[in-house]
Structure formats: structure tokens, C-alpha cells
Short mmCIF file of C-alpha atoms and ligand atoms in Angstrom, two decimals:
data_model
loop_
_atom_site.label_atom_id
_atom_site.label_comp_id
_atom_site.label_asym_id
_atom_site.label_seq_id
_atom_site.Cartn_x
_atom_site.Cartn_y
_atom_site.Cartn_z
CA UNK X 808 -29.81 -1.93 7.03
CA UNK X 809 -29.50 -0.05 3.70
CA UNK X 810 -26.21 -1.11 1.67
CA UNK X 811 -23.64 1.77 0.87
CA UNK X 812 -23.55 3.02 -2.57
CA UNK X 813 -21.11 1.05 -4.77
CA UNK X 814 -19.17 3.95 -5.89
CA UNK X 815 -18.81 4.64 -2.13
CA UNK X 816 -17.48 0.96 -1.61
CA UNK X 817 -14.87 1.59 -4.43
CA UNK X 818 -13.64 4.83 -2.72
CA UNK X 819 -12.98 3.18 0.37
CA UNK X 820 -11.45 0.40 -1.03
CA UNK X 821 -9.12 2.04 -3.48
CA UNK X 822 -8.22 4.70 -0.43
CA UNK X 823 -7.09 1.97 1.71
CA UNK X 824 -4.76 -0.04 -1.02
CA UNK X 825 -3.38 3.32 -1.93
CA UNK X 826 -2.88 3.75 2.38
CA UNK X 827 -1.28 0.00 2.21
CA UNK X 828 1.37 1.54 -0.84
CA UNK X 829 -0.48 -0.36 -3.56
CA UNK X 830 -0.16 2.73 -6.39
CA UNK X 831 -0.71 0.93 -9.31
CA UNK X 832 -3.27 -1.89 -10.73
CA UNK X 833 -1.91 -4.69 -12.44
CA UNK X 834 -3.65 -8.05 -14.33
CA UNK X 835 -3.45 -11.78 -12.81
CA UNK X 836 -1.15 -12.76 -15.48
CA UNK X 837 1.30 -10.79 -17.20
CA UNK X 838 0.88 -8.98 -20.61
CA UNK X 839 3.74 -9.23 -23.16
CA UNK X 840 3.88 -5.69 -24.17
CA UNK X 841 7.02 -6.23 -26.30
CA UNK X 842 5.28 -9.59 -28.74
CA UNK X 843 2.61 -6.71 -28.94
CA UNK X 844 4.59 -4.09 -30.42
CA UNK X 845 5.32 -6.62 -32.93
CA UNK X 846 1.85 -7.50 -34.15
CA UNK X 847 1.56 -5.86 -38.07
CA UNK X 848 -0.99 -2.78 -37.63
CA UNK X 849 -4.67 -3.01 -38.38
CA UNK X 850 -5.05 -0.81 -41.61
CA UNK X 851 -6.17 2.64 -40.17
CA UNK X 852 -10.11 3.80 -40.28
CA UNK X 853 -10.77 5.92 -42.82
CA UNK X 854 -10.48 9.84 -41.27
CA UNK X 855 -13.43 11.06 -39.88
CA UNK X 856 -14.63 14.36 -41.15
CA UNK X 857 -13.31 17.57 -39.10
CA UNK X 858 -15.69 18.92 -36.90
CA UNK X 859 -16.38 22.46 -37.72
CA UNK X 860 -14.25 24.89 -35.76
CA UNK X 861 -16.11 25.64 -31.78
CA UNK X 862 -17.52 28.61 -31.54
CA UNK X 863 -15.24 29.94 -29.39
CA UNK X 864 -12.45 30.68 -31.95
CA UNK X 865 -12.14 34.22 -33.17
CA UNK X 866 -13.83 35.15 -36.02
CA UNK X 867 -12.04 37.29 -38.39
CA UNK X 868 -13.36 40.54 -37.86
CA UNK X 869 -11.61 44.30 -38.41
CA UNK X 870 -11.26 45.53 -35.28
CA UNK X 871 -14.20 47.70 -34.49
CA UNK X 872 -12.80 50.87 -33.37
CA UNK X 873 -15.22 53.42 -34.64
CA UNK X 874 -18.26 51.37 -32.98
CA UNK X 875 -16.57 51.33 -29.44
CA UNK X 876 -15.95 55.10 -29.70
CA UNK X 877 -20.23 55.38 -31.19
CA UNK X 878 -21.10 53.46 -28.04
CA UNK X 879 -19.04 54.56 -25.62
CA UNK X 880 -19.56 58.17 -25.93
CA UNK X 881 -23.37 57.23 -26.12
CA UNK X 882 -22.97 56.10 -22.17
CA UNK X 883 -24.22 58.71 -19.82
CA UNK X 884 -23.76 56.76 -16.78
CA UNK X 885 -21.21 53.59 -15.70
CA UNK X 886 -24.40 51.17 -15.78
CA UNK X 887 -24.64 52.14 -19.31
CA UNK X 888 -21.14 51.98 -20.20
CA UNK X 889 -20.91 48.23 -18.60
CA UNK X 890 -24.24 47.18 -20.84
CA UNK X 891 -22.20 48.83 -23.51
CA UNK X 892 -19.13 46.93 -22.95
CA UNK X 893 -21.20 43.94 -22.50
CA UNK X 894 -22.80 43.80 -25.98
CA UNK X 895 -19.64 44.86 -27.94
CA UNK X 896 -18.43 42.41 -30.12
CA UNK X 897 -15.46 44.40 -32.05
CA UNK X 898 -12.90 43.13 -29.43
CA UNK X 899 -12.02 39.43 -30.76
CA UNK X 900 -10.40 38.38 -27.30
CA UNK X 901 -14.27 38.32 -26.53
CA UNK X 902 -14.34 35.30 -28.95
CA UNK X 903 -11.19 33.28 -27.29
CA UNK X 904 -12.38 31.40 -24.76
CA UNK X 905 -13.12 33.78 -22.27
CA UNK X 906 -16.27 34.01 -20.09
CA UNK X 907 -19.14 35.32 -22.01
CA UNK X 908 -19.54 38.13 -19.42
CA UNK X 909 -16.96 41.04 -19.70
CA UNK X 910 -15.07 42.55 -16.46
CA UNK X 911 -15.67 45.74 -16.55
CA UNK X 912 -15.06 47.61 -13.04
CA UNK X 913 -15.19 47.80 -9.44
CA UNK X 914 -15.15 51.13 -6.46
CA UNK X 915 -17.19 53.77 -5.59
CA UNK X 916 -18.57 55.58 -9.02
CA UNK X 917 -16.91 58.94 -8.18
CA UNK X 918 -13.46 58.31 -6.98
CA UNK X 919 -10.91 60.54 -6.74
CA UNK X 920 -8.22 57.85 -7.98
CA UNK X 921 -8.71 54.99 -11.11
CA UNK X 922 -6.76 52.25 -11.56
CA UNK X 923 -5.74 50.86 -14.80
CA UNK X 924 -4.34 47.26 -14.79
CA UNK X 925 -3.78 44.73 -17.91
CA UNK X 926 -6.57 42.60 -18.54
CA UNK X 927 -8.77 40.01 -16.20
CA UNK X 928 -7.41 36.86 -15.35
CA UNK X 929 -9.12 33.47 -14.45
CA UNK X 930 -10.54 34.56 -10.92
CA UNK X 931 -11.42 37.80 -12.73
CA UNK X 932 -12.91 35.77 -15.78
CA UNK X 933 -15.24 34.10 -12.94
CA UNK X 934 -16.04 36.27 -10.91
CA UNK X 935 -16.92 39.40 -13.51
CA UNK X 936 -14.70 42.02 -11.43
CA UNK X 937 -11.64 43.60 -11.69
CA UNK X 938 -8.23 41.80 -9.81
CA UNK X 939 -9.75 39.56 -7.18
CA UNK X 940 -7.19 37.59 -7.90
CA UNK X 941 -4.11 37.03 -5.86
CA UNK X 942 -2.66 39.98 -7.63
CA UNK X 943 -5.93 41.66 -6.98
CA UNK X 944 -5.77 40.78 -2.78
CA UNK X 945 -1.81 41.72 -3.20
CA UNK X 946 -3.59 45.23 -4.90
CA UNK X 947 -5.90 46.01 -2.36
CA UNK X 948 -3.44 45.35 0.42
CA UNK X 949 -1.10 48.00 -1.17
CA UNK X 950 -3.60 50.46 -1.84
CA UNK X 951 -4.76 49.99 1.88
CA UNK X 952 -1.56 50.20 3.21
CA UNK X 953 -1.02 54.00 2.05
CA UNK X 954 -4.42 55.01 2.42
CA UNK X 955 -6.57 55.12 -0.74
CA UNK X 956 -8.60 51.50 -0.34
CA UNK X 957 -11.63 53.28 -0.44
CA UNK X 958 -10.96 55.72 -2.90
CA UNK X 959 -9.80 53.86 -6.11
CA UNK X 960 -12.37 52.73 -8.82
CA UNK X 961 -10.50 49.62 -10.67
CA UNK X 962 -10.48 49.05 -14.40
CA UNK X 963 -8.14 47.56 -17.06
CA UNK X 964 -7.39 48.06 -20.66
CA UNK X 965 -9.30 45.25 -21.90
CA UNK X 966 -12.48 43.67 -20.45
CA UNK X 967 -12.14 39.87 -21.36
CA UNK X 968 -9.76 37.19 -20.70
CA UNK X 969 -6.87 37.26 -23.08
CA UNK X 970 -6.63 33.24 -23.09
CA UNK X 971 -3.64 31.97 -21.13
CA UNK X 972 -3.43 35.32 -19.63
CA UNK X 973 -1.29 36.48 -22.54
CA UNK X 974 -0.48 39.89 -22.42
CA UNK X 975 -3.64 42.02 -24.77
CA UNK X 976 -2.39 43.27 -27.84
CA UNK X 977 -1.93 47.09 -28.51
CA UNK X 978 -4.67 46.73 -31.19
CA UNK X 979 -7.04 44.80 -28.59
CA UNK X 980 -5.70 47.34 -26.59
CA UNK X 981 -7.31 50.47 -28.93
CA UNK X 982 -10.41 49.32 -29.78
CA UNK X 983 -11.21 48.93 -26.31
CA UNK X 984 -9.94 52.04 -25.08
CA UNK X 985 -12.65 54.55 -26.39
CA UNK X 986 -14.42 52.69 -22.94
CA UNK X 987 -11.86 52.99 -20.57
CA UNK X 988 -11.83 56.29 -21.67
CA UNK X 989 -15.47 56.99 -21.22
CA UNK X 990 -14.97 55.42 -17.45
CA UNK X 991 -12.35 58.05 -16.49
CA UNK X 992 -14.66 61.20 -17.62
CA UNK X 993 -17.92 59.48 -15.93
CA UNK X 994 -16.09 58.83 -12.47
CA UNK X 995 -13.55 62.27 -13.23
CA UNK X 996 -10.60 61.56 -11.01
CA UNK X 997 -7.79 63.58 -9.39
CA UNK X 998 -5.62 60.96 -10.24
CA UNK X 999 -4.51 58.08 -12.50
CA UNK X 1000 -2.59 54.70 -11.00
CA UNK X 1001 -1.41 52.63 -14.14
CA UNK X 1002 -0.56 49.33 -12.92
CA UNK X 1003 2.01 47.84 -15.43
CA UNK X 1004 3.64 48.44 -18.66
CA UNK X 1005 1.27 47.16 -20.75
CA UNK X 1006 -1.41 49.59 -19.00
CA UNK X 1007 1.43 52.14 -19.43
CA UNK X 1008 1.69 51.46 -22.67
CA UNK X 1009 -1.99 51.69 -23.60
CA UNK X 1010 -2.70 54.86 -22.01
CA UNK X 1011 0.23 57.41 -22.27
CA UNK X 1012 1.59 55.35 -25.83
CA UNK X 1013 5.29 55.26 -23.98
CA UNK X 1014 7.35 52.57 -25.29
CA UNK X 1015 9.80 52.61 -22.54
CA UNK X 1016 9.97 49.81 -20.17
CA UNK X 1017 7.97 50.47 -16.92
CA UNK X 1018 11.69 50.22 -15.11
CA UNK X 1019 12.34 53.64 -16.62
CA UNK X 1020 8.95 54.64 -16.54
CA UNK X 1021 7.53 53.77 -12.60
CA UNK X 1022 7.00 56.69 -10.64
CA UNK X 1023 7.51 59.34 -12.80
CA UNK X 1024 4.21 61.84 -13.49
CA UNK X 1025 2.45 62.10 -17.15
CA UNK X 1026 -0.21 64.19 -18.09
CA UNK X 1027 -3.07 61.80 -19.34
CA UNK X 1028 -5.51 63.35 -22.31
CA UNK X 1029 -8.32 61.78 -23.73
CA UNK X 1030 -8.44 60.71 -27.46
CA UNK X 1031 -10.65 63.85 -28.42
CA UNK X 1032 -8.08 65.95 -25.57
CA UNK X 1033 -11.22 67.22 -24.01
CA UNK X 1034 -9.88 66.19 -20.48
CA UNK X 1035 -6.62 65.77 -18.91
CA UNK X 1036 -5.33 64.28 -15.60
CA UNK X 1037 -2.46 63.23 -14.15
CA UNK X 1038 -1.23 59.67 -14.31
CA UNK X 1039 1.71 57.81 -12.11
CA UNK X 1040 2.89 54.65 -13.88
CA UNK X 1041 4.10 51.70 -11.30
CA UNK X 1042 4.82 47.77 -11.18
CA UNK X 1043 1.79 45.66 -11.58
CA UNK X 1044 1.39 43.37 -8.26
CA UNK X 1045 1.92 40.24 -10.12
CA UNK X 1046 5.22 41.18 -11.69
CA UNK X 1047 5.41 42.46 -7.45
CA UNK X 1048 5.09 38.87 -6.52
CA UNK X 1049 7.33 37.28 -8.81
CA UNK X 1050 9.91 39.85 -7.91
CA UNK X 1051 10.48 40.96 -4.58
CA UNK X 1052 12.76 43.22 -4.60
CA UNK X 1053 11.15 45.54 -6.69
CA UNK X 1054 8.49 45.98 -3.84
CA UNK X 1055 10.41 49.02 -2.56
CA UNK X 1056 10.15 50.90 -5.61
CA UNK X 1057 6.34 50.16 -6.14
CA UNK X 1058 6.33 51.72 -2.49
CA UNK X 1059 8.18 54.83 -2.90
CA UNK X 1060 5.34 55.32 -6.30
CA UNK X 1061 2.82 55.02 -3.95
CA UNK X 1062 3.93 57.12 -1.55
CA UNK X 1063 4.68 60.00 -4.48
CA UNK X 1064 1.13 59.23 -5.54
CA UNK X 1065 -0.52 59.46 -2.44
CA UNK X 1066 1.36 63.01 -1.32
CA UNK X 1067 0.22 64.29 -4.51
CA UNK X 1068 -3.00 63.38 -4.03
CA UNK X 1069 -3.68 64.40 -0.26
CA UNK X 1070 -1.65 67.65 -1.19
CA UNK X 1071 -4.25 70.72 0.10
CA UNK X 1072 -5.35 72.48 -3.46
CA UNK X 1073 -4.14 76.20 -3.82
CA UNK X 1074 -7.23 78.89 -3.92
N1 URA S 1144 -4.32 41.57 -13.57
C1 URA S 1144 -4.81 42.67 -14.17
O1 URA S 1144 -4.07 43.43 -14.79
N2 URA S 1144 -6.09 42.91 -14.05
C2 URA S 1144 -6.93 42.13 -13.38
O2 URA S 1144 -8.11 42.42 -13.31
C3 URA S 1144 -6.39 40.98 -12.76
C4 URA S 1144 -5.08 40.72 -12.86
#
């Protein structure tokens, strides 16, 4: 009879102590911790050498605006707007600890709606989409709830993984908006959703708080004003989740977004 692995053994034997109560592994005979405390120091090791930094920290690098707009508006198509996105290096969350692959989009190519939201998260970070996330699912549900779940095409302001989800920066924020840009006049929608102040804040440059801001209509223009559309601001779904009660108001956006949207056009 072949003998069970001894890491096996181990497992078995720890899980039953810990089933019997026994939580913590002590010595036959006691240690004095207290005469040890009072033993003089051994004179420290001399310091090692610091390692270099990991290449994962930033590098300091201008922020590489007039390359994202050269390679954006170089993109004919969304595949080459994501290979774009993929090999630009001006945006230094890129260099934080995120992923190496950027999160670009997800939806149909020609929708009538985009979504903005913040920035990937973790999930996002993994998986290479868009909110997959439990804000994502908490998203999708509200966007299938009024109708539009197959109509949306899902982007944010930035395309990497601000690290600890903190919230992009406005300047992280420009330089990678000459792409989000690009997305909206590839897929030309009817509409914009802006999920969020700091999508808010990116796209329309409003400073006011997305309390004043939710559910009100703006007129979105590109950088160059060579397209316009219109744009509802709303809560994001995480703030959604932390916060109940503002789960009406998102609702009554949605609805205001949705009549506009399946509204017959005139002539
Ligand atoms: N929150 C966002 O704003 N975007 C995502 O993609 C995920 C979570």
C-alpha cells in the first residue's frame, strides 16, 4: 500500500488539533521571553546595499499628451485603437503596479449608448475588460433593468489600474482622453452615460459634485469640437452600493436617459 504524502499527513494532523481547540503550538519547556529581552544586543550587520527600485515604479516621465492625440487619431478602427492603447507608455499609472495589459472596452462596436466609468479595478486589472467587477455585475443589472444591456459599449477614462483603486488623476485623466475620445467617434453614439464624478469630471470639465450634477443633460464636444453628443451624468454603482439610498436617484437618471434615447426622431 503506497504511504500518503507527508505534507498530506501534516494537513490532517494539524486539521484535527485545530478541530480538538488546540490553536496555538507551544515548546516542551517554557521560554523566558522576559531574561531575553534583557540579553545586550548583538552589534547590528552592516546595511546591505538597497536594491535598485522594481520596475514597476513610475518613471518620471512628462505626461505624453501630444503622442496619445498622434496615435489615437491614427486609429481607423477599435482593434487599432486597443493596439494603440496597448503600446502607449505616456500614462505613468501604466508603470504602478498594474497588469501589463490595458482595459480598454467591452459591447457591440456600434452602439447607440457609451459608457464612461473611472478606471479598472482588480477584477478589471485581471480580466482585461471593462467593470466585471461587482460594480460591473451591479452595472449590467441596471442597464438591463431599463432596457439598454445590449446597447451600451463600456469604457473608462483611464485604461490601467490606478494602484489601490485610487481615484486617476485629472492629468492621468488628459493624456488618456485623446483615446476615449477616438472610441466615441469610431462607435458614434446617440448617447453618453457618465458613470461618476470623476468620469464627469473628465469629460464635460464640471467641477461640481455629481449630487448637483446626476441627471441633468450636457452637450459633450470633442477636443478638436468636430462632434458633439449628448451626455447624462449619474452615480457610479460602487458609490450605489455603499449608499443605498441614493439608488432611487440613479433610477430616475436612467429612466430620463432611456426616454431620451427611445424618443422617435423628428423628420
Ligand atoms: N469601476 C470603474 O469605474 N470602471 C471599471 O471598469 C470598474 C470599476
Amino acid at each position: 500500500m503506497s504511504r500518503p504524502p507527508a505534507a498530506a499527513v501534516s494537513e490532517s494532523l494539524l486539521a484535527f488539533w485545530a478541530e480538538a481547540g488546540i490553536d496555538a503550538a507551544l515548546l516542551e519547556t517554557p521560554t523566558d521571553r522576559i531574561a531575553e529581552g534583557q540579553r545586550p544586543l548583538a552589534p547590528r550587520a552592516a546595511q546591505p546595499t538597497p536594491l535598485p527600485a522594481p520596475a514597476t515604479s513610475a518613471p518620471a516621465r512628462p505626461l505624453a499628451l501630444g503622442a496619445a492625440r498622434e496615435a489615437a487619431a491614427a486609429c481607423a478602427d477599435l482593434d487599432a485603437l486597443a493596439a494603440a492603447i496597448e503600446a502607449f507608455e505616456g500614462c505613468p499609472i501604466r508603470f504602478e503596479g498594474a497588469a501589463s495589459r490595458s482595459v480598454f472596452c467591452r459591447g457591440p462596436a456600434d452602439a447607440p449608448v457609451v459608457v464612461i466609468g473611472e478606471a479598472p479595478g482588480a477584477e478589471e486589472d485581471r480580466a482585461g475588460q471593462p467593470f466585471v467587477g461587482k460594480a460591473g455585475r451591479m452595472l449590467d443589472r441596471m442597464l438591463e433593468a431599463i432596457g439598454l444591456a445590449d446597447q451600451v459599449f463600456i469604457t473608462n477614462t483611464v485604461f490601467w489600474r490606478p494602484p489601490g483603486n485610487r481615484t486617476p488623476t485629472p492629468e492621468e485623466q488628459r493624456v488618456c482622453k485623446p483615446f476615449v475620445e477616438q472610441a466615441i467617434r469610431l462607435v458614434r453614439p446617440r448617447m453618453l452615460l457618465l458613470v461618476g464624478a470623476p468620469a464627469t469630471r473628465c469629460m464635460l470639465d464640471q467641477t461640481d459634485g455629481i449630487n448637483r450634477l446626476h441627471g441633468r443633460w450636457f452637450e459633450w464636444r470633442t477636443t478638436e469640437a468636430d462632434l458633439e453628443v449628448p451626455a447624462l451624468p449619474t452615480f457610479h454603482p460602487a458609490f450605489l452600493m455603499r449608499t443605498p439610498s441614493a439608488k432611487s436617484m440613479a433610477w430616475s437618471d436612467l429612466k430620463t436617459f432611456a426616454e431620451r434615447l427611445n424618443r422617435p426622431s423628428r423628420g
